[in-house]
PDB file of C-alpha atoms (C1' of nucleotides) in Angstrom:
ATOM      1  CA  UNK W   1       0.000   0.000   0.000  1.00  0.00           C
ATOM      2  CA  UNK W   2       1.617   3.509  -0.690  1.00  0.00           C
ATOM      3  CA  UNK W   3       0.241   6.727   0.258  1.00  0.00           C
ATOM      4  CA  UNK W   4      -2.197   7.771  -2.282  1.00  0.00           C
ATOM      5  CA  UNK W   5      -3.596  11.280  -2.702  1.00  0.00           C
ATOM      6  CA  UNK W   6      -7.259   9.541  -1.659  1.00  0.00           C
ATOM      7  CA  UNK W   7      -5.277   7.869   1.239  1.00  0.00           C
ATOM      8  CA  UNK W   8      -3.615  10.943   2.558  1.00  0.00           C
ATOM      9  CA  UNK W   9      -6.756  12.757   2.365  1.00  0.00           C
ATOM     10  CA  UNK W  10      -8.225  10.328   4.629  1.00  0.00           C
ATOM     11  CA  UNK W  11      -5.237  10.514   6.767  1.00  0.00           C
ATOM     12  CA  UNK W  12      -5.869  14.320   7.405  1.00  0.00           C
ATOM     13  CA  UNK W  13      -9.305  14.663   7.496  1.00  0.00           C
ATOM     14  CA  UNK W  14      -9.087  11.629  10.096  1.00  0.00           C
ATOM     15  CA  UNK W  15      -6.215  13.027  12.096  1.00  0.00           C
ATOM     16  CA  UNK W  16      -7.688  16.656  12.224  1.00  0.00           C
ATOM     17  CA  UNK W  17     -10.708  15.059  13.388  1.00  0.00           C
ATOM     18  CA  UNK W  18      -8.554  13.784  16.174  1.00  0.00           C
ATOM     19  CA  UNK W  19      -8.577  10.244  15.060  1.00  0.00           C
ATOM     20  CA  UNK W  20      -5.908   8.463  16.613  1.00  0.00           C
ATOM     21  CA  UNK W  21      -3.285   6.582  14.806  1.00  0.00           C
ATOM     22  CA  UNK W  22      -4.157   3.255  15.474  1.00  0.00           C
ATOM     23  CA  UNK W  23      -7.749   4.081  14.332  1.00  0.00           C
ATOM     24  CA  UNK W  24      -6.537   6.139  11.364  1.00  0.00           C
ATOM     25  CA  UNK W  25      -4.348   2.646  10.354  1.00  0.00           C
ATOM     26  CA  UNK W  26      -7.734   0.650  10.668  1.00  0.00           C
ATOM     27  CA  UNK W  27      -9.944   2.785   8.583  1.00  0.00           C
ATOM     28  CA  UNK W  28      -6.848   2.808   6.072  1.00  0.00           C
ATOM     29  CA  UNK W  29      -5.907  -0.479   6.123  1.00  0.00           C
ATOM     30  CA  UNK W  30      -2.478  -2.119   4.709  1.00  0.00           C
ATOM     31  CA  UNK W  31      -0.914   0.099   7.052  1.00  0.00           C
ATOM     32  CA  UNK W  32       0.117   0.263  10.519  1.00  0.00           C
ATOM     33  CA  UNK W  33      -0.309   3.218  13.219  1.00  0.00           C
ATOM     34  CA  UNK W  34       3.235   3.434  12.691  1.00  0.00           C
ATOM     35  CA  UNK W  35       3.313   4.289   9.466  1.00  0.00           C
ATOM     36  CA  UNK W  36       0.438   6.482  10.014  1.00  0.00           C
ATOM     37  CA  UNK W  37       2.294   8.018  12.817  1.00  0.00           C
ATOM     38  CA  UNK W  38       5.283   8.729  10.489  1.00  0.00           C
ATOM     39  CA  UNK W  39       2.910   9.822   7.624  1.00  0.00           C
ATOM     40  CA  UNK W  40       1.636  12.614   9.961  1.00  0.00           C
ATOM     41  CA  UNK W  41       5.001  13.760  11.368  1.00  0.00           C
ATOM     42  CA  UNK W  42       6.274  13.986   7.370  1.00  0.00           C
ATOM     43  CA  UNK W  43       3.417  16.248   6.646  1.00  0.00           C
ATOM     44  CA  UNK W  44       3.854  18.088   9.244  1.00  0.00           C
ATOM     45  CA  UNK W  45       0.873  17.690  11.069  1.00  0.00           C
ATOM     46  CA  UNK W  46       1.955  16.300  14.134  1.00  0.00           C
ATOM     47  CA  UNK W  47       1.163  18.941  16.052  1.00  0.00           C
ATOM     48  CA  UNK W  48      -2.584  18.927  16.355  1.00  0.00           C
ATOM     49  CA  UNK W  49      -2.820  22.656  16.183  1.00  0.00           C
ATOM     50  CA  UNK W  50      -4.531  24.706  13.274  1.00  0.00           C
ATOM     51  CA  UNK W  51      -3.352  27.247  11.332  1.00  0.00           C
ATOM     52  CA  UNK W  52      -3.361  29.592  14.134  1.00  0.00           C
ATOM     53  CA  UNK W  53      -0.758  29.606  16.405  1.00  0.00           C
ATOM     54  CA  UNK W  54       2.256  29.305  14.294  1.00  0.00           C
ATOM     55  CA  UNK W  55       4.950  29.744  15.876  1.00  0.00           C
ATOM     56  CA  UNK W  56       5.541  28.799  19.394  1.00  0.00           C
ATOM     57  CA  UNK W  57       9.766  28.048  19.633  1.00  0.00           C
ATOM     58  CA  UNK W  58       9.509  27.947  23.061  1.00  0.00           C
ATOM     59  CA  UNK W  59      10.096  30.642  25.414  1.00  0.00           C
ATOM     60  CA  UNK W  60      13.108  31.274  26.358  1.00  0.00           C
ATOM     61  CA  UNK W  61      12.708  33.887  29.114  1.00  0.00           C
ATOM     62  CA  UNK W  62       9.719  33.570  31.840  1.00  0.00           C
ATOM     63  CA  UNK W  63       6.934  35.586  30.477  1.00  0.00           C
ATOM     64  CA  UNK W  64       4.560  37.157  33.075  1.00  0.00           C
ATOM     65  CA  UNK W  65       1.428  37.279  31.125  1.00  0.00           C
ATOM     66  CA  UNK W  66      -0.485  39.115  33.757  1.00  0.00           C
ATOM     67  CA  UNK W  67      -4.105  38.110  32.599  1.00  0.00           C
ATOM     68  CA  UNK W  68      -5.278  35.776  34.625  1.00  0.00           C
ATOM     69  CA  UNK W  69      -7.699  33.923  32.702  1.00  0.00           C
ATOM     70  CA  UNK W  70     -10.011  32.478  34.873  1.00  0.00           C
ATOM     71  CA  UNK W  71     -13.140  31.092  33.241  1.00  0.00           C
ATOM     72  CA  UNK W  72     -14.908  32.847  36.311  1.00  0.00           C
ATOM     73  CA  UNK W  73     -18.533  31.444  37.758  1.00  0.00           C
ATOM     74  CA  UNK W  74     -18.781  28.849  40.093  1.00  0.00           C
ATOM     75  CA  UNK W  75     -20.408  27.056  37.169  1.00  0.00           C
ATOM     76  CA  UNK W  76     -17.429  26.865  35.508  1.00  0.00           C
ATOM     77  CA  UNK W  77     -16.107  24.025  37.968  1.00  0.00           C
ATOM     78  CA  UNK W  78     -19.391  21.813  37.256  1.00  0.00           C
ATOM     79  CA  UNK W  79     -17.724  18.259  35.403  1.00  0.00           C
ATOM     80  CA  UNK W  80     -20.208  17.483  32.776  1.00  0.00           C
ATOM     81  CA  UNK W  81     -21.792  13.788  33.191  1.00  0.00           C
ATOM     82  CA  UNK W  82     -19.937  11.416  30.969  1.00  0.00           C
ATOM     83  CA  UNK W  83     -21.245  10.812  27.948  1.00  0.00           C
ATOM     84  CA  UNK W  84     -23.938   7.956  28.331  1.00  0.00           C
ATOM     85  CA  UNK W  85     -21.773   4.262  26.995  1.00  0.00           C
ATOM     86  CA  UNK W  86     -24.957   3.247  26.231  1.00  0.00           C
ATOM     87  CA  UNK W  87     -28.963   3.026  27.553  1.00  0.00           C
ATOM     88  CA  UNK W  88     -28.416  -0.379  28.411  1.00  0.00           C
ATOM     89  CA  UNK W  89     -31.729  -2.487  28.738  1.00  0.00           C
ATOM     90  CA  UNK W  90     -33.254  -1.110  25.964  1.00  0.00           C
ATOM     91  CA  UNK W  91     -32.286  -3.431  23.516  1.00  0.00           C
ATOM     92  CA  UNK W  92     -34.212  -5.621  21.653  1.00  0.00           C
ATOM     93  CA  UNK W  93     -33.125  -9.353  20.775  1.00  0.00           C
ATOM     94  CA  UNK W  94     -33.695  -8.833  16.792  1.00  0.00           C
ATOM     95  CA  UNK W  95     -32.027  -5.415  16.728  1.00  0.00           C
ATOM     96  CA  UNK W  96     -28.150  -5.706  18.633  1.00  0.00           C
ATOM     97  CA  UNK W  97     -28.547  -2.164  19.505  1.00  0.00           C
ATOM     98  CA  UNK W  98     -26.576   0.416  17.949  1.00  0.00           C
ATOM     99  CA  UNK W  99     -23.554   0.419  19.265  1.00  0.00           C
ATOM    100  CA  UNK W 100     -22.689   3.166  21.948  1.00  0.00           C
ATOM    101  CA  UNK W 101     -19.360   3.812  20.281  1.00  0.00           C
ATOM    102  CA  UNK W 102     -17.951   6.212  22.745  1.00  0.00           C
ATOM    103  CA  UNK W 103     -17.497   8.968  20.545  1.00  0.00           C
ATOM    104  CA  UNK W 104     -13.719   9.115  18.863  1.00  0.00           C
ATOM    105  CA  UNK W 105     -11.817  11.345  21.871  1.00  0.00           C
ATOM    106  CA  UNK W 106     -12.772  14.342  19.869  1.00  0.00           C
ATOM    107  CA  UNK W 107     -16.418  14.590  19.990  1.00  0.00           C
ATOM    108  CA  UNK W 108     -17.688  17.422  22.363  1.00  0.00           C
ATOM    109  CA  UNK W 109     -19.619  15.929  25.535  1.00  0.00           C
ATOM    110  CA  UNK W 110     -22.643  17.942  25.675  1.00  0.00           C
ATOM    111  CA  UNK W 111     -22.662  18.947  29.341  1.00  0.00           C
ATOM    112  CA  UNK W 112     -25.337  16.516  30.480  1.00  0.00           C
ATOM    113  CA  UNK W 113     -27.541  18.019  33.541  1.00  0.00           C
ATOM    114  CA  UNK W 114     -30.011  15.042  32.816  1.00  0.00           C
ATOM    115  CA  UNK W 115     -28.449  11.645  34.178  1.00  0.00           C
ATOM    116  CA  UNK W 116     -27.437   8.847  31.734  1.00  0.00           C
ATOM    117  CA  UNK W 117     -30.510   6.325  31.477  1.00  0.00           C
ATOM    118  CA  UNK W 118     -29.029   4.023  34.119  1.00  0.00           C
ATOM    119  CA  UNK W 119     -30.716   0.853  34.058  1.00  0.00           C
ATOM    120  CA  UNK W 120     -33.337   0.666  36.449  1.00  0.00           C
ATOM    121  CA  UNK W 121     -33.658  -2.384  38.827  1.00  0.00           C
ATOM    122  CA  UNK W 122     -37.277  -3.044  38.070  1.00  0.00           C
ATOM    123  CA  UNK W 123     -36.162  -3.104  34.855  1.00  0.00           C
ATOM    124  CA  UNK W 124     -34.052  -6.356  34.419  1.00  0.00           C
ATOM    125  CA  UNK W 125     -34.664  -9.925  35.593  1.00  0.00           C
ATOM    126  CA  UNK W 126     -33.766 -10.977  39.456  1.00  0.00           C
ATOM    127  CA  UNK W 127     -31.195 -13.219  37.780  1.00  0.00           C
ATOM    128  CA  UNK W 128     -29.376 -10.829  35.782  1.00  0.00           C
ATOM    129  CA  UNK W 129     -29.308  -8.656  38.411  1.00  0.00           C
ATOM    130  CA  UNK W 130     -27.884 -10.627  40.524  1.00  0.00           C
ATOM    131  CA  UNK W 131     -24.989 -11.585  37.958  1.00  0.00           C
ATOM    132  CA  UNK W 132     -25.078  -8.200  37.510  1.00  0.00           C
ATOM    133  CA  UNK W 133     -23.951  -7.367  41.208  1.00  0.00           C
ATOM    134  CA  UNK W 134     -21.794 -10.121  41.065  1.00  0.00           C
ATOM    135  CA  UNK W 135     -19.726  -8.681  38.329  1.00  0.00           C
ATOM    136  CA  UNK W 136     -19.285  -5.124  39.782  1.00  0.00           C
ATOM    137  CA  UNK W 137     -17.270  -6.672  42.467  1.00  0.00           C
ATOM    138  CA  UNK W 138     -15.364  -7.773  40.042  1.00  0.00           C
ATOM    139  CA  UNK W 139     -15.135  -4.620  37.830  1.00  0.00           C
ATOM    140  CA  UNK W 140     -11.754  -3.195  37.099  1.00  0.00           C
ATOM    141  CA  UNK W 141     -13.596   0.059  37.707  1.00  0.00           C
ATOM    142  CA  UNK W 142     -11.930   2.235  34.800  1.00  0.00           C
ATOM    143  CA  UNK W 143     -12.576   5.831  34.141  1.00  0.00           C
ATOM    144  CA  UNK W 144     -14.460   7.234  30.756  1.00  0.00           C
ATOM    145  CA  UNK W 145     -10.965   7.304  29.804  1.00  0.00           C
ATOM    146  CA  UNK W 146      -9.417   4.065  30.139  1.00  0.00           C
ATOM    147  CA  UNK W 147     -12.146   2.946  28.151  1.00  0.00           C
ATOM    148  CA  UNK W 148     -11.549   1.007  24.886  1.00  0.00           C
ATOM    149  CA  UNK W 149     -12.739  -1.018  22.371  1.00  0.00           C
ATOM    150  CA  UNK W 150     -12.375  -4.185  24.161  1.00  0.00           C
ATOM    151  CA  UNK W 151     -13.452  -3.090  27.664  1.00  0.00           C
ATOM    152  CA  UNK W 152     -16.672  -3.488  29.045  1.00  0.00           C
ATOM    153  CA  UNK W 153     -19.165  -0.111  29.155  1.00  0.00           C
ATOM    154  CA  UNK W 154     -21.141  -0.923  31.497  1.00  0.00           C
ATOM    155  CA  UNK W 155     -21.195   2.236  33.196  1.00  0.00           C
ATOM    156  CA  UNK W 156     -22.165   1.694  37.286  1.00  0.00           C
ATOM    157  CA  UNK W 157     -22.255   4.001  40.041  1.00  0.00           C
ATOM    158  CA  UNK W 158     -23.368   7.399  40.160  1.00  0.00           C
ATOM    159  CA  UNK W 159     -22.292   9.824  37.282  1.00  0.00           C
ATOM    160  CA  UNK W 160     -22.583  12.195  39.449  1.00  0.00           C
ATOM    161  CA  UNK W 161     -20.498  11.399  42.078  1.00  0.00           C
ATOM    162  CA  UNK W 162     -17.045  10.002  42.359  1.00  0.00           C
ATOM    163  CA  UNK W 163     -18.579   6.607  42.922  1.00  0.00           C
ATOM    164  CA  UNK W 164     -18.752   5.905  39.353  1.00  0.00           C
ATOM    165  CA  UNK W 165     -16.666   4.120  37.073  1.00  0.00           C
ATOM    166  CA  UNK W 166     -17.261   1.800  34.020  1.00  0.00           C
ATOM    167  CA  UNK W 167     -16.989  -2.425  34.564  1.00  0.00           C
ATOM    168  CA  UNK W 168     -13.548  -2.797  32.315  1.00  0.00           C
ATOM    169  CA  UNK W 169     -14.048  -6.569  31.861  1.00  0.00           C
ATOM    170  CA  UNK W 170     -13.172  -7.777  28.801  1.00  0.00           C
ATOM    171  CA  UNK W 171     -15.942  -7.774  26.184  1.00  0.00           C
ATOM    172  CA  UNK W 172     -18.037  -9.985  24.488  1.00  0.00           C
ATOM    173  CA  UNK W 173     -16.370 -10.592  20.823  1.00  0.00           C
ATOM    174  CA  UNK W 174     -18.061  -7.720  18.915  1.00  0.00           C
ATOM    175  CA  UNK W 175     -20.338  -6.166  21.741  1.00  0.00           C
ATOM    176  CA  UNK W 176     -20.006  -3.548  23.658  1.00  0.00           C
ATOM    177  CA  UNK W 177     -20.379  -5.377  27.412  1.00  0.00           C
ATOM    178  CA  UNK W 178     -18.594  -8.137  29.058  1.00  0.00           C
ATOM    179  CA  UNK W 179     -20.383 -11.450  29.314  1.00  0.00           C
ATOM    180  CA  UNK W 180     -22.556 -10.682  31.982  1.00  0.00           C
ATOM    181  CA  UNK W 181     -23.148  -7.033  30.972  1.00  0.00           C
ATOM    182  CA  UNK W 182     -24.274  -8.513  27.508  1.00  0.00           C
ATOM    183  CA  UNK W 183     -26.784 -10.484  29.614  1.00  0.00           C
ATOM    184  CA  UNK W 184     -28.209  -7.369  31.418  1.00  0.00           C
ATOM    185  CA  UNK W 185     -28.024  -5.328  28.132  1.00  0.00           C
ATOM    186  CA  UNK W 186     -29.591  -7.767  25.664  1.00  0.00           C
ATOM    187  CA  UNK W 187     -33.154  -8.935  26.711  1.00  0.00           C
ATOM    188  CA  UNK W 188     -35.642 -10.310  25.283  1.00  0.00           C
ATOM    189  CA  UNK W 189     -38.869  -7.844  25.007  1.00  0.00           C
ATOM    190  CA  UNK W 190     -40.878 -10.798  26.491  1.00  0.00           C
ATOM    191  CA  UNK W 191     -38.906 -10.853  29.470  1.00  0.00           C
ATOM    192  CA  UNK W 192     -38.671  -7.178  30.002  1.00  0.00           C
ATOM    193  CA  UNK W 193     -42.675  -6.727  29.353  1.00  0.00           C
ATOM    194  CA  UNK W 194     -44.693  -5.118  32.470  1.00  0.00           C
ATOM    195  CA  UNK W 195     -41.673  -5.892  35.125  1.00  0.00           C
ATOM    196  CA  UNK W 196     -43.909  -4.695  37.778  1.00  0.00           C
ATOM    197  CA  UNK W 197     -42.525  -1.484  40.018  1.00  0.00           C
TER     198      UNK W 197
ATOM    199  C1'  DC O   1      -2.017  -5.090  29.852  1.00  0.00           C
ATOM    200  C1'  DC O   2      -4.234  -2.056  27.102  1.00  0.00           C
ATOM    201  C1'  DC O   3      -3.318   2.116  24.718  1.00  0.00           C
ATOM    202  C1'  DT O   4      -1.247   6.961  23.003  1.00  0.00           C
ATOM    203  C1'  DG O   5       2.169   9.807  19.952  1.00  0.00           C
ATOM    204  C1'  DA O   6       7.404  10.756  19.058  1.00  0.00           C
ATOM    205  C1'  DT O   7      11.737   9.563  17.346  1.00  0.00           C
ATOM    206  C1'  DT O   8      15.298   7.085  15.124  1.00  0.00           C
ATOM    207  C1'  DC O   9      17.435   5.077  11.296  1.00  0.00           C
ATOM    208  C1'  DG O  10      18.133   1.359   7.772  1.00  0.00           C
ATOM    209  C1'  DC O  11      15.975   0.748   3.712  1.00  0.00           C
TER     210       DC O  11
ATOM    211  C1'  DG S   1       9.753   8.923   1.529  1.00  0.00           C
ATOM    212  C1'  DC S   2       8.759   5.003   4.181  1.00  0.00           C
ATOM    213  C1'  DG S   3       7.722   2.474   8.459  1.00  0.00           C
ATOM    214  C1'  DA S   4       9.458  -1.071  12.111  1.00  0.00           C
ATOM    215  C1'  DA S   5      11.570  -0.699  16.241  1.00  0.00           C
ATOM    216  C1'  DT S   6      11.970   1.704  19.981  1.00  0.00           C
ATOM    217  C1'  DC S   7      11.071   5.140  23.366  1.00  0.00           C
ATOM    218  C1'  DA S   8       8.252   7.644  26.699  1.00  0.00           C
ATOM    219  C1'  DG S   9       4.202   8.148  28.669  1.00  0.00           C
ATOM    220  C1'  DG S  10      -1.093   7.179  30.539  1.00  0.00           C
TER     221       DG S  10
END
DNA sequence: CCCTGATTCGC
DNA sequence: GCGAATCAGG
């Protein structure tokens, strides 16, 4: 595979959109995130800054720059909720649910005041839910973060607390949960119809 | 262990 | 120019 003028488009666009190598190298394919890595740093794109902002040697002397830029409001300091991994139960058996793709690094989090639809305990079978607390005891209990492709998003906890963290456990082949997330996250309708309150 | 980008250097 | 190997870090 050699760098094409389709493939190098695809490269920036990707990259600017603050792709990551590894992904880039995937979407390409024939390549690895090395060579995508090396690509970028021969185009001169490494640094992930636009246009603006040229130059920026370093500075050599301490600069005072007085302004002290503070965003100001208490508001300011409010952590937005993570974006939702996914509205678990609501998954139907014939449709896998789209996936909950945590959004490529870049994507903005839209400041969520509204909680993530956290599965509701009247909402899933005794059984799953107790699998379901049987596995968080076993969660590695990784931040939005340390999330990836092949850990589990089962988000648990409070989002708006610091009791909350996602289960980590390795996933399913393909799906977005661990085993016994998958469980908890793919129900049949029939089972999930009228759980009483 | 999974991942990230940065750098080097033989090709 | 290319990218594997390596480095440095989370």
């Amino acid at each position: 595979m050699s760098w094409t003028e389709e493939r190098v488009e695809i490269l920036k666009k990707m990259w600017a959109d603050g792709q990551s190598a590894s992904q880039i190298a995937k979407e390409l394919g024939g390549v690895t995130r090395n060579a995508v890595i090396g690509k970028v740093h021969r185009l001169g794109l490494s640094n992930r800054n636009t246009g603006a902002a040229p130059a920026k040697p370093a500075e050599p002397v301490a600069k005072p720059a007085p302004a002290a830029e503070k965003p100001a409001g208490p508001a300011a300091a409010a952590k937005p909720a993570p974006q939702p991994a996914a509205a678990p139960a609501a998954a139907a058996p014939a449709s896998p649910a789209p996936k909950p793709a945590l959004p490529a690094r870049k994507a903005i989090i839209p400041a969520g005041q509204p909680l993530p639809p956290q599965p509701s305990a009247n909402e899933i079978s005794p059984e799953a839910l107790a699998s379901q607390r049987e596995v968080e005891k076993k969660a590695r209990k990784l931040t939005l973060m340390e999330l990836t492709e092949r850990t589990c998003k089962w988000p648990i906890g409070d989002p708006a607390t610091e009791d909350f963290w996602f289960c980590g456990l390795p996933v399913e082949q393909g799906k977005p949960y661990c085993e016994a997330h998958v469980g908890v996250a793919f129900q049949p309708m029939s089972s999930r119809r009228d759980r009483k309150r």
